[in-house]
């Protein structure tokens, strides 16, 4: 049997020549992208009740939404951070109980974290109030959030339904919200639908 030997001394590593040891060492140094650490939403503002109205468009596969959330400001702040994914906010405001409405001046989307920060021109003081948000979204085909589902009627007509799937973290694809299991609130939901369709909740 023929014997095989290789000189592994540093003098063997001649520039320009293929060297498996250099290649393997380089591969070992190639860092995998680090997974971003999970951060919970700030606890300075939390929901008490969501009053949500959704109007799906089953032709254009879009929807409009209006949210009025009774919220509690636990710590004075000039921003509200919520979960939000594939949603475009049109307007947002916060009305402290018994005081004037404060309109948000900016929406900063952190798409990778599926969050949005609503910025206000003045500080929201501790107490309760109403957060109002008008928004639009897409009836997606991902089976997440508020999405479209194709079906066929008994007469053979192909139709679409607007369906929700919120578990585990996809409510944020239907409306801006505090989408964490520990942050609980009650719901009042209304739907605007064509007369020939049925709405179930």
mmCIF file with all atom_site columns, C-alpha atoms in Angstrom:
data_model
loop_
_atom_site.group_PDB
_atom_site.id
_atom_site.type_symbol
_atom_site.label_atom_id
_atom_site.label_alt_id
_atom_site.label_comp_id
_atom_site.label_asym_id
_atom_site.label_entity_id
_atom_site.label_seq_id
_atom_site.pdbx_PDB_ins_code
_atom_site.Cartn_x
_atom_site.Cartn_y
_atom_site.Cartn_z
_atom_site.occupancy
_atom_site.B_iso_or_equiv
_atom_site.pdbx_formal_charge
_atom_site.auth_seq_id
_atom_site.auth_comp_id
_atom_site.auth_asym_id
_atom_site.auth_atom_id
_atom_site.pdbx_PDB_model_num
ATOM 1   C CA . UNK A 1 1   ? 0.000   0.000  0.000  1.00 0.00 ? 1   UNK A CA 1
ATOM 2   C CA . UNK A 1 2   ? 1.400   3.395  -0.966 1.00 0.00 ? 2   UNK A CA 1
ATOM 3   C CA . UNK A 1 3   ? 2.027   5.797  1.861  1.00 0.00 ? 3   UNK A CA 1
ATOM 4   C CA . UNK A 1 4   ? 1.052   9.441  1.664  1.00 0.00 ? 4   UNK A CA 1
ATOM 5   C CA . UNK A 1 5   ? 2.653   12.251 3.576  1.00 0.00 ? 5   UNK A CA 1
ATOM 6   C CA . UNK A 1 6   ? 2.190   16.015 3.513  1.00 0.00 ? 6   UNK A CA 1
ATOM 7   C CA . UNK A 1 7   ? 4.414   18.696 4.906  1.00 0.00 ? 7   UNK A CA 1
ATOM 8   C CA . UNK A 1 8   ? 2.190   20.736 7.230  1.00 0.00 ? 8   UNK A CA 1
ATOM 9   C CA . UNK A 1 9   ? 4.887   23.148 8.320  1.00 0.00 ? 9   UNK A CA 1
ATOM 10  C CA . UNK A 1 10  ? 4.306   26.894 7.765  1.00 0.00 ? 10  UNK A CA 1
ATOM 11  C CA . UNK A 1 11  ? 6.768   26.848 4.846  1.00 0.00 ? 11  UNK A CA 1
ATOM 12  C CA . UNK A 1 12  ? 4.242   24.682 2.934  1.00 0.00 ? 12  UNK A CA 1
ATOM 13  C CA . UNK A 1 13  ? 1.738   27.564 2.813  1.00 0.00 ? 13  UNK A CA 1
ATOM 14  C CA . UNK A 1 14  ? 2.983   29.144 -0.395 1.00 0.00 ? 14  UNK A CA 1
ATOM 15  C CA . UNK A 1 15  ? 0.954   32.193 -1.544 1.00 0.00 ? 15  UNK A CA 1
ATOM 16  C CA . UNK A 1 16  ? -1.084  31.510 -4.656 1.00 0.00 ? 16  UNK A CA 1
ATOM 17  C CA . UNK A 1 17  ? -1.274  27.736 -4.135 1.00 0.00 ? 17  UNK A CA 1
ATOM 18  C CA . UNK A 1 18  ? -4.436  25.922 -3.079 1.00 0.00 ? 18  UNK A CA 1
ATOM 19  C CA . UNK A 1 19  ? -4.143  25.073 0.572  1.00 0.00 ? 19  UNK A CA 1
ATOM 20  C CA . UNK A 1 20  ? -6.981  23.170 2.284  1.00 0.00 ? 20  UNK A CA 1
ATOM 21  C CA . UNK A 1 21  ? -5.835  24.258 5.731  1.00 0.00 ? 21  UNK A CA 1
ATOM 22  C CA . UNK A 1 22  ? -6.196  27.921 4.861  1.00 0.00 ? 22  UNK A CA 1
ATOM 23  C CA . UNK A 1 23  ? -9.640  27.308 3.361  1.00 0.00 ? 23  UNK A CA 1
ATOM 24  C CA . UNK A 1 24  ? -10.903 25.396 6.378  1.00 0.00 ? 24  UNK A CA 1
ATOM 25  C CA . UNK A 1 25  ? -9.533  27.989 8.750  1.00 0.00 ? 25  UNK A CA 1
ATOM 26  C CA . UNK A 1 26  ? -11.258 30.750 6.748  1.00 0.00 ? 26  UNK A CA 1
ATOM 27  C CA . UNK A 1 27  ? -14.557 28.883 6.818  1.00 0.00 ? 27  UNK A CA 1
ATOM 28  C CA . UNK A 1 28  ? -14.249 28.498 10.570 1.00 0.00 ? 28  UNK A CA 1
ATOM 29  C CA . UNK A 1 29  ? -13.895 32.256 10.995 1.00 0.00 ? 29  UNK A CA 1
ATOM 30  C CA . UNK A 1 30  ? -16.953 33.080 8.893  1.00 0.00 ? 30  UNK A CA 1
ATOM 31  C CA . UNK A 1 31  ? -19.392 34.234 11.551 1.00 0.00 ? 31  UNK A CA 1
ATOM 32  C CA . UNK A 1 32  ? -23.044 33.312 11.281 1.00 0.00 ? 32  UNK A CA 1
ATOM 33  C CA . UNK A 1 33  ? -25.318 36.350 11.620 1.00 0.00 ? 33  UNK A CA 1
ATOM 34  C CA . UNK A 1 34  ? -26.185 36.723 15.278 1.00 0.00 ? 34  UNK A CA 1
ATOM 35  C CA . UNK A 1 35  ? -29.835 36.299 16.166 1.00 0.00 ? 35  UNK A CA 1
ATOM 36  C CA . UNK A 1 36  ? -31.238 39.510 17.562 1.00 0.00 ? 36  UNK A CA 1
ATOM 37  C CA . UNK A 1 37  ? -32.135 39.198 21.242 1.00 0.00 ? 37  UNK A CA 1
ATOM 38  C CA . UNK A 1 38  ? -35.867 39.268 21.930 1.00 0.00 ? 38  UNK A CA 1
ATOM 39  C CA . UNK A 1 39  ? -37.041 42.420 23.664 1.00 0.00 ? 39  UNK A CA 1
ATOM 40  C CA . UNK A 1 40  ? -40.455 42.762 25.249 1.00 0.00 ? 40  UNK A CA 1
ATOM 41  C CA . UNK A 1 41  ? -42.544 45.844 24.590 1.00 0.00 ? 41  UNK A CA 1
ATOM 42  C CA . UNK A 1 42  ? -42.045 48.721 27.022 1.00 0.00 ? 42  UNK A CA 1
ATOM 43  C CA . UNK A 1 43  ? -44.421 48.598 29.993 1.00 0.00 ? 43  UNK A CA 1
ATOM 44  C CA . UNK A 1 44  ? -45.073 52.349 30.129 1.00 0.00 ? 44  UNK A CA 1
ATOM 45  C CA . UNK A 1 45  ? -48.328 52.083 28.130 1.00 0.00 ? 45  UNK A CA 1
ATOM 46  C CA . UNK A 1 46  ? -50.718 49.116 28.097 1.00 0.00 ? 46  UNK A CA 1
ATOM 47  C CA . UNK A 1 47  ? -54.159 48.392 26.616 1.00 0.00 ? 47  UNK A CA 1
ATOM 48  C CA . UNK A 1 48  ? -57.378 47.968 28.573 1.00 0.00 ? 48  UNK A CA 1
ATOM 49  C CA . UNK A 1 49  ? -59.832 47.419 25.705 1.00 0.00 ? 49  UNK A CA 1
ATOM 50  C CA . UNK A 1 50  ? -59.572 47.267 21.915 1.00 0.00 ? 50  UNK A CA 1
ATOM 51  C CA . UNK A 1 51  ? -62.495 48.634 19.897 1.00 0.00 ? 51  UNK A CA 1
ATOM 52  C CA . UNK A 1 52  ? -61.649 47.466 16.395 1.00 0.00 ? 52  UNK A CA 1
ATOM 53  C CA . UNK A 1 53  ? -63.421 47.948 13.066 1.00 0.00 ? 53  UNK A CA 1
ATOM 54  C CA . UNK A 1 54  ? -62.154 46.163 9.940  1.00 0.00 ? 54  UNK A CA 1
ATOM 55  C CA . UNK A 1 55  ? -63.380 46.641 6.372  1.00 0.00 ? 55  UNK A CA 1
ATOM 56  C CA . UNK A 1 56  ? -61.994 44.009 3.988  1.00 0.00 ? 56  UNK A CA 1
ATOM 57  C CA . UNK A 1 57  ? -61.952 44.512 0.200  1.00 0.00 ? 57  UNK A CA 1
ATOM 58  C CA . UNK A 1 58  ? -62.285 41.046 -1.347 1.00 0.00 ? 58  UNK A CA 1
ATOM 59  C CA . UNK A 1 59  ? -61.569 42.337 -4.854 1.00 0.00 ? 59  UNK A CA 1
ATOM 60  C CA . UNK A 1 60  ? -58.333 44.273 -4.251 1.00 0.00 ? 60  UNK A CA 1
ATOM 61  C CA . UNK A 1 61  ? -57.275 42.060 -1.280 1.00 0.00 ? 61  UNK A CA 1
ATOM 62  C CA . UNK A 1 62  ? -56.751 45.012 1.021  1.00 0.00 ? 62  UNK A CA 1
ATOM 63  C CA . UNK A 1 63  ? -58.452 46.180 4.195  1.00 0.00 ? 63  UNK A CA 1
ATOM 64  C CA . UNK A 1 64  ? -59.036 49.365 6.136  1.00 0.00 ? 64  UNK A CA 1
ATOM 65  C CA . UNK A 1 65  ? -59.013 49.479 9.900  1.00 0.00 ? 65  UNK A CA 1
ATOM 66  C CA . UNK A 1 66  ? -59.959 51.803 12.722 1.00 0.00 ? 66  UNK A CA 1
ATOM 67  C CA . UNK A 1 67  ? -58.720 51.171 16.239 1.00 0.00 ? 67  UNK A CA 1
ATOM 68  C CA . UNK A 1 68  ? -59.854 52.921 19.399 1.00 0.00 ? 68  UNK A CA 1
ATOM 69  C CA . UNK A 1 69  ? -57.976 51.427 22.310 1.00 0.00 ? 69  UNK A CA 1
ATOM 70  C CA . UNK A 1 70  ? -58.633 52.362 25.903 1.00 0.00 ? 70  UNK A CA 1
ATOM 71  C CA . UNK A 1 71  ? -55.118 52.508 27.297 1.00 0.00 ? 71  UNK A CA 1
ATOM 72  C CA . UNK A 1 72  ? -53.314 53.248 30.527 1.00 0.00 ? 72  UNK A CA 1
ATOM 73  C CA . UNK A 1 73  ? -50.149 55.310 30.635 1.00 0.00 ? 73  UNK A CA 1
ATOM 74  C CA . UNK A 1 74  ? -48.241 53.854 33.575 1.00 0.00 ? 74  UNK A CA 1
ATOM 75  C CA . UNK A 1 75  ? -45.183 56.037 33.158 1.00 0.00 ? 75  UNK A CA 1
ATOM 76  C CA . UNK A 1 76  ? -45.001 59.443 31.474 1.00 0.00 ? 76  UNK A CA 1
ATOM 77  C CA . UNK A 1 77  ? -43.663 59.125 27.928 1.00 0.00 ? 77  UNK A CA 1
ATOM 78  C CA . UNK A 1 78  ? -43.760 60.867 24.555 1.00 0.00 ? 78  UNK A CA 1
ATOM 79  C CA . UNK A 1 79  ? -43.957 57.649 22.539 1.00 0.00 ? 79  UNK A CA 1
ATOM 80  C CA . UNK A 1 80  ? -45.976 54.453 22.346 1.00 0.00 ? 80  UNK A CA 1
ATOM 81  C CA . UNK A 1 81  ? -44.323 51.254 21.101 1.00 0.00 ? 81  UNK A CA 1
ATOM 82  C CA . UNK A 1 82  ? -46.599 48.534 19.694 1.00 0.00 ? 82  UNK A CA 1
ATOM 83  C CA . UNK A 1 83  ? -46.338 45.448 17.539 1.00 0.00 ? 83  UNK A CA 1
ATOM 84  C CA . UNK A 1 84  ? -47.072 46.049 13.872 1.00 0.00 ? 84  UNK A CA 1
ATOM 85  C CA . UNK A 1 85  ? -46.275 43.996 10.761 1.00 0.00 ? 85  UNK A CA 1
ATOM 86  C CA . UNK A 1 86  ? -47.307 44.662 7.151  1.00 0.00 ? 86  UNK A CA 1
ATOM 87  C CA . UNK A 1 87  ? -49.578 47.492 8.311  1.00 0.00 ? 87  UNK A CA 1
ATOM 88  C CA . UNK A 1 88  ? -49.445 51.129 7.164  1.00 0.00 ? 88  UNK A CA 1
ATOM 89  C CA . UNK A 1 89  ? -50.640 53.631 9.745  1.00 0.00 ? 89  UNK A CA 1
ATOM 90  C CA . UNK A 1 90  ? -52.442 56.650 8.283  1.00 0.00 ? 90  UNK A CA 1
ATOM 91  C CA . UNK A 1 91  ? -53.129 58.684 11.431 1.00 0.00 ? 91  UNK A CA 1
ATOM 92  C CA . UNK A 1 92  ? -52.715 58.172 15.170 1.00 0.00 ? 92  UNK A CA 1
ATOM 93  C CA . UNK A 1 93  ? -53.657 60.202 18.227 1.00 0.00 ? 93  UNK A CA 1
ATOM 94  C CA . UNK A 1 94  ? -53.970 59.878 21.979 1.00 0.00 ? 94  UNK A CA 1
ATOM 95  C CA . UNK A 1 95  ? -56.643 61.614 24.050 1.00 0.00 ? 95  UNK A CA 1
ATOM 96  C CA . UNK A 1 96  ? -56.013 61.635 27.810 1.00 0.00 ? 96  UNK A CA 1
ATOM 97  C CA . UNK A 1 97  ? -59.253 61.266 29.755 1.00 0.00 ? 97  UNK A CA 1
ATOM 98  C CA . UNK A 1 98  ? -60.783 64.722 30.125 1.00 0.00 ? 98  UNK A CA 1
ATOM 99  C CA . UNK A 1 99  ? -58.080 66.425 28.073 1.00 0.00 ? 99  UNK A CA 1
ATOM 100 C CA . UNK A 1 100 ? -57.335 67.422 24.483 1.00 0.00 ? 100 UNK A CA 1
ATOM 101 C CA . UNK A 1 101 ? -56.323 64.951 21.782 1.00 0.00 ? 101 UNK A CA 1
ATOM 102 C CA . UNK A 1 102 ? -52.616 64.797 20.946 1.00 0.00 ? 102 UNK A CA 1
ATOM 103 C CA . UNK A 1 103 ? -51.787 63.813 17.357 1.00 0.00 ? 103 UNK A CA 1
ATOM 104 C CA . UNK A 1 104 ? -48.769 61.617 16.669 1.00 0.00 ? 104 UNK A CA 1
ATOM 105 C CA . UNK A 1 105 ? -46.117 63.400 14.616 1.00 0.00 ? 105 UNK A CA 1
ATOM 106 C CA . UNK A 1 106 ? -44.233 60.321 13.400 1.00 0.00 ? 106 UNK A CA 1
ATOM 107 C CA . UNK A 1 107 ? -44.359 56.574 12.904 1.00 0.00 ? 107 UNK A CA 1
ATOM 108 C CA . UNK A 1 108 ? -41.040 54.726 13.110 1.00 0.00 ? 108 UNK A CA 1
ATOM 109 C CA . UNK A 1 109 ? -41.380 51.160 11.794 1.00 0.00 ? 109 UNK A CA 1
ATOM 110 C CA . UNK A 1 110 ? -38.881 48.582 13.042 1.00 0.00 ? 110 UNK A CA 1
ATOM 111 C CA . UNK A 1 111 ? -39.748 45.957 10.435 1.00 0.00 ? 111 UNK A CA 1
ATOM 112 C CA . UNK A 1 112 ? -37.246 43.363 11.634 1.00 0.00 ? 112 UNK A CA 1
ATOM 113 C CA . UNK A 1 113 ? -38.693 43.502 15.152 1.00 0.00 ? 113 UNK A CA 1
ATOM 114 C CA . UNK A 1 114 ? -42.288 43.857 13.883 1.00 0.00 ? 114 UNK A CA 1
ATOM 115 C CA . UNK A 1 115 ? -42.791 47.005 15.936 1.00 0.00 ? 115 UNK A CA 1
ATOM 116 C CA . UNK A 1 116 ? -43.820 50.599 15.392 1.00 0.00 ? 116 UNK A CA 1
ATOM 117 C CA . UNK A 1 117 ? -43.079 53.611 17.574 1.00 0.00 ? 117 UNK A CA 1
ATOM 118 C CA . UNK A 1 118 ? -45.667 56.388 17.631 1.00 0.00 ? 118 UNK A CA 1
ATOM 119 C CA . UNK A 1 119 ? -44.026 59.718 18.520 1.00 0.00 ? 119 UNK A CA 1
ATOM 120 C CA . UNK A 1 120 ? -45.967 62.548 20.144 1.00 0.00 ? 120 UNK A CA 1
ATOM 121 C CA . UNK A 1 121 ? -45.040 66.253 20.351 1.00 0.00 ? 121 UNK A CA 1
ATOM 122 C CA . UNK A 1 122 ? -45.727 66.399 24.085 1.00 0.00 ? 122 UNK A CA 1
ATOM 123 C CA . UNK A 1 123 ? -45.478 64.038 27.043 1.00 0.00 ? 123 UNK A CA 1
ATOM 124 C CA . UNK A 1 124 ? -48.342 61.639 27.714 1.00 0.00 ? 124 UNK A CA 1
ATOM 125 C CA . UNK A 1 125 ? -48.969 61.876 31.442 1.00 0.00 ? 125 UNK A CA 1
ATOM 126 C CA . UNK A 1 126 ? -49.899 58.926 33.654 1.00 0.00 ? 126 UNK A CA 1
ATOM 127 C CA . UNK A 1 127 ? -53.561 57.975 33.605 1.00 0.00 ? 127 UNK A CA 1
ATOM 128 C CA . UNK A 1 128 ? -56.072 56.528 31.170 1.00 0.00 ? 128 UNK A CA 1
ATOM 129 C CA . UNK A 1 129 ? -57.005 57.713 27.705 1.00 0.00 ? 129 UNK A CA 1
ATOM 130 C CA . UNK A 1 130 ? -57.949 56.637 24.196 1.00 0.00 ? 130 UNK A CA 1
ATOM 131 C CA . UNK A 1 131 ? -55.474 55.724 21.469 1.00 0.00 ? 131 UNK A CA 1
ATOM 132 C CA . UNK A 1 132 ? -56.954 56.115 17.972 1.00 0.00 ? 132 UNK A CA 1
ATOM 133 C CA . UNK A 1 133 ? -55.259 54.664 14.891 1.00 0.00 ? 133 UNK A CA 1
ATOM 134 C CA . UNK A 1 134 ? -56.456 54.573 11.269 1.00 0.00 ? 134 UNK A CA 1
ATOM 135 C CA . UNK A 1 135 ? -54.551 52.085 9.125  1.00 0.00 ? 135 UNK A CA 1
ATOM 136 C CA . UNK A 1 136 ? -54.562 49.941 5.984  1.00 0.00 ? 136 UNK A CA 1
ATOM 137 C CA . UNK A 1 137 ? -53.204 46.493 5.228  1.00 0.00 ? 137 UNK A CA 1
ATOM 138 C CA . UNK A 1 138 ? -53.123 43.677 2.707  1.00 0.00 ? 138 UNK A CA 1
ATOM 139 C CA . UNK A 1 139 ? -55.298 40.567 2.785  1.00 0.00 ? 139 UNK A CA 1
ATOM 140 C CA . UNK A 1 140 ? -52.205 38.444 2.311  1.00 0.00 ? 140 UNK A CA 1
ATOM 141 C CA . UNK A 1 141 ? -51.858 34.871 1.065  1.00 0.00 ? 141 UNK A CA 1
ATOM 142 C CA . UNK A 1 142 ? -49.505 33.809 3.893  1.00 0.00 ? 142 UNK A CA 1
ATOM 143 C CA . UNK A 1 143 ? -52.218 32.356 6.186  1.00 0.00 ? 143 UNK A CA 1
ATOM 144 C CA . UNK A 1 144 ? -51.124 34.879 8.820  1.00 0.00 ? 144 UNK A CA 1
ATOM 145 C CA . UNK A 1 145 ? -52.937 37.771 10.431 1.00 0.00 ? 145 UNK A CA 1
ATOM 146 C CA . UNK A 1 146 ? -55.870 38.947 8.278  1.00 0.00 ? 146 UNK A CA 1
ATOM 147 C CA . UNK A 1 147 ? -55.601 36.975 5.060  1.00 0.00 ? 147 UNK A CA 1
ATOM 148 C CA . UNK A 1 148 ? -57.555 35.731 2.049  1.00 0.00 ? 148 UNK A CA 1
ATOM 149 C CA . UNK A 1 149 ? -58.786 32.182 1.566  1.00 0.00 ? 149 UNK A CA 1
ATOM 150 C CA . UNK A 1 150 ? -60.193 30.857 -1.698 1.00 0.00 ? 150 UNK A CA 1
ATOM 151 C CA . UNK A 1 151 ? -63.307 28.661 -1.808 1.00 0.00 ? 151 UNK A CA 1
ATOM 152 C CA . UNK A 1 152 ? -65.860 27.470 -4.356 1.00 0.00 ? 152 UNK A CA 1
ATOM 153 C CA . UNK A 1 153 ? -69.622 27.926 -3.966 1.00 0.00 ? 153 UNK A CA 1
ATOM 154 C CA . UNK A 1 154 ? -72.035 25.013 -4.634 1.00 0.00 ? 154 UNK A CA 1
ATOM 155 C CA . UNK A 1 155 ? -72.739 26.599 -8.052 1.00 0.00 ? 155 UNK A CA 1
ATOM 156 C CA . UNK A 1 156 ? -69.017 26.441 -8.932 1.00 0.00 ? 156 UNK A CA 1
ATOM 157 C CA . UNK A 1 157 ? -68.195 30.132 -8.454 1.00 0.00 ? 157 UNK A CA 1
ATOM 158 C CA . UNK A 1 158 ? -64.732 30.833 -7.046 1.00 0.00 ? 158 UNK A CA 1
ATOM 159 C CA . UNK A 1 159 ? -64.822 33.294 -4.163 1.00 0.00 ? 159 UNK A CA 1
ATOM 160 C CA . UNK A 1 160 ? -62.542 34.615 -1.440 1.00 0.00 ? 160 UNK A CA 1
ATOM 161 C CA . UNK A 1 161 ? -63.108 34.963 2.269  1.00 0.00 ? 161 UNK A CA 1
ATOM 162 C CA . UNK A 1 162 ? -61.208 37.181 4.686  1.00 0.00 ? 162 UNK A CA 1
ATOM 163 C CA . UNK A 1 163 ? -59.967 35.018 7.563  1.00 0.00 ? 163 UNK A CA 1
ATOM 164 C CA . UNK A 1 164 ? -57.886 35.629 10.689 1.00 0.00 ? 164 UNK A CA 1
ATOM 165 C CA . UNK A 1 165 ? -55.072 33.632 12.226 1.00 0.00 ? 165 UNK A CA 1
ATOM 166 C CA . UNK A 1 166 ? -53.561 35.400 15.219 1.00 0.00 ? 166 UNK A CA 1
ATOM 167 C CA . UNK A 1 167 ? -51.594 32.668 16.998 1.00 0.00 ? 167 UNK A CA 1
ATOM 168 C CA . UNK A 1 168 ? -48.913 32.889 18.058 1.00 0.00 ? 168 UNK A CA 1
ATOM 169 C CA . UNK A 1 169 ? -47.792 36.403 17.060 1.00 0.00 ? 169 UNK A CA 1
ATOM 170 C CA . UNK A 1 170 ? -49.827 37.347 14.001 1.00 0.00 ? 170 UNK A CA 1
ATOM 171 C CA . UNK A 1 171 ? -52.520 39.636 15.418 1.00 0.00 ? 171 UNK A CA 1
ATOM 172 C CA . UNK A 1 172 ? -49.989 42.396 14.646 1.00 0.00 ? 172 UNK A CA 1
ATOM 173 C CA . UNK A 1 173 ? -50.581 41.722 10.923 1.00 0.00 ? 173 UNK A CA 1
ATOM 174 C CA . UNK A 1 174 ? -54.262 42.645 11.281 1.00 0.00 ? 174 UNK A CA 1
ATOM 175 C CA . UNK A 1 175 ? -53.956 45.770 13.463 1.00 0.00 ? 175 UNK A CA 1
ATOM 176 C CA . UNK A 1 176 ? -51.330 47.581 15.555 1.00 0.00 ? 176 UNK A CA 1
ATOM 177 C CA . UNK A 1 177 ? -51.471 46.088 19.046 1.00 0.00 ? 177 UNK A CA 1
ATOM 178 C CA . UNK A 1 178 ? -49.589 44.860 22.074 1.00 0.00 ? 178 UNK A CA 1
ATOM 179 C CA . UNK A 1 179 ? -49.133 41.337 20.727 1.00 0.00 ? 179 UNK A CA 1
ATOM 180 C CA . UNK A 1 180 ? -47.612 39.568 23.739 1.00 0.00 ? 180 UNK A CA 1
ATOM 181 C CA . UNK A 1 181 ? -49.327 36.862 25.842 1.00 0.00 ? 181 UNK A CA 1
ATOM 182 C CA . UNK A 1 182 ? -48.722 38.701 29.109 1.00 0.00 ? 182 UNK A CA 1
ATOM 183 C CA . UNK A 1 183 ? -50.416 41.900 27.861 1.00 0.00 ? 183 UNK A CA 1
ATOM 184 C CA . UNK A 1 184 ? -54.124 41.116 27.965 1.00 0.00 ? 184 UNK A CA 1
ATOM 185 C CA . UNK A 1 185 ? -57.134 43.271 27.074 1.00 0.00 ? 185 UNK A CA 1
ATOM 186 C CA . UNK A 1 186 ? -60.801 42.879 26.142 1.00 0.00 ? 186 UNK A CA 1
ATOM 187 C CA . UNK A 1 187 ? -62.126 43.295 22.588 1.00 0.00 ? 187 UNK A CA 1
ATOM 188 C CA . UNK A 1 188 ? -65.099 44.830 20.784 1.00 0.00 ? 188 UNK A CA 1
ATOM 189 C CA . UNK A 1 189 ? -64.982 43.980 17.083 1.00 0.00 ? 189 UNK A CA 1
ATOM 190 C CA . UNK A 1 190 ? -67.083 45.156 14.148 1.00 0.00 ? 190 UNK A CA 1
ATOM 191 C CA . UNK A 1 191 ? -66.781 44.198 10.479 1.00 0.00 ? 191 UNK A CA 1
ATOM 192 C CA . UNK A 1 192 ? -67.961 46.029 7.368  1.00 0.00 ? 192 UNK A CA 1
ATOM 193 C CA . UNK A 1 193 ? -68.852 43.357 4.812  1.00 0.00 ? 193 UNK A CA 1
ATOM 194 C CA . UNK A 1 194 ? -70.891 43.031 1.595  1.00 0.00 ? 194 UNK A CA 1
ATOM 195 C CA . UNK A 1 195 ? -74.608 42.280 2.081  1.00 0.00 ? 195 UNK A CA 1
ATOM 196 C CA . UNK A 1 196 ? -74.304 38.874 0.410  1.00 0.00 ? 196 UNK A CA 1
ATOM 197 C CA . UNK A 1 197 ? -71.593 37.679 2.818  1.00 0.00 ? 197 UNK A CA 1
ATOM 198 C CA . UNK A 1 198 ? -71.693 36.365 6.375  1.00 0.00 ? 198 UNK A CA 1
ATOM 199 C CA . UNK A 1 199 ? -69.479 37.728 9.160  1.00 0.00 ? 199 UNK A CA 1
ATOM 200 C CA . UNK A 1 200 ? -68.559 35.335 11.974 1.00 0.00 ? 200 UNK A CA 1
ATOM 201 C CA . UNK A 1 201 ? -66.579 36.136 15.103 1.00 0.00 ? 201 UNK A CA 1
#
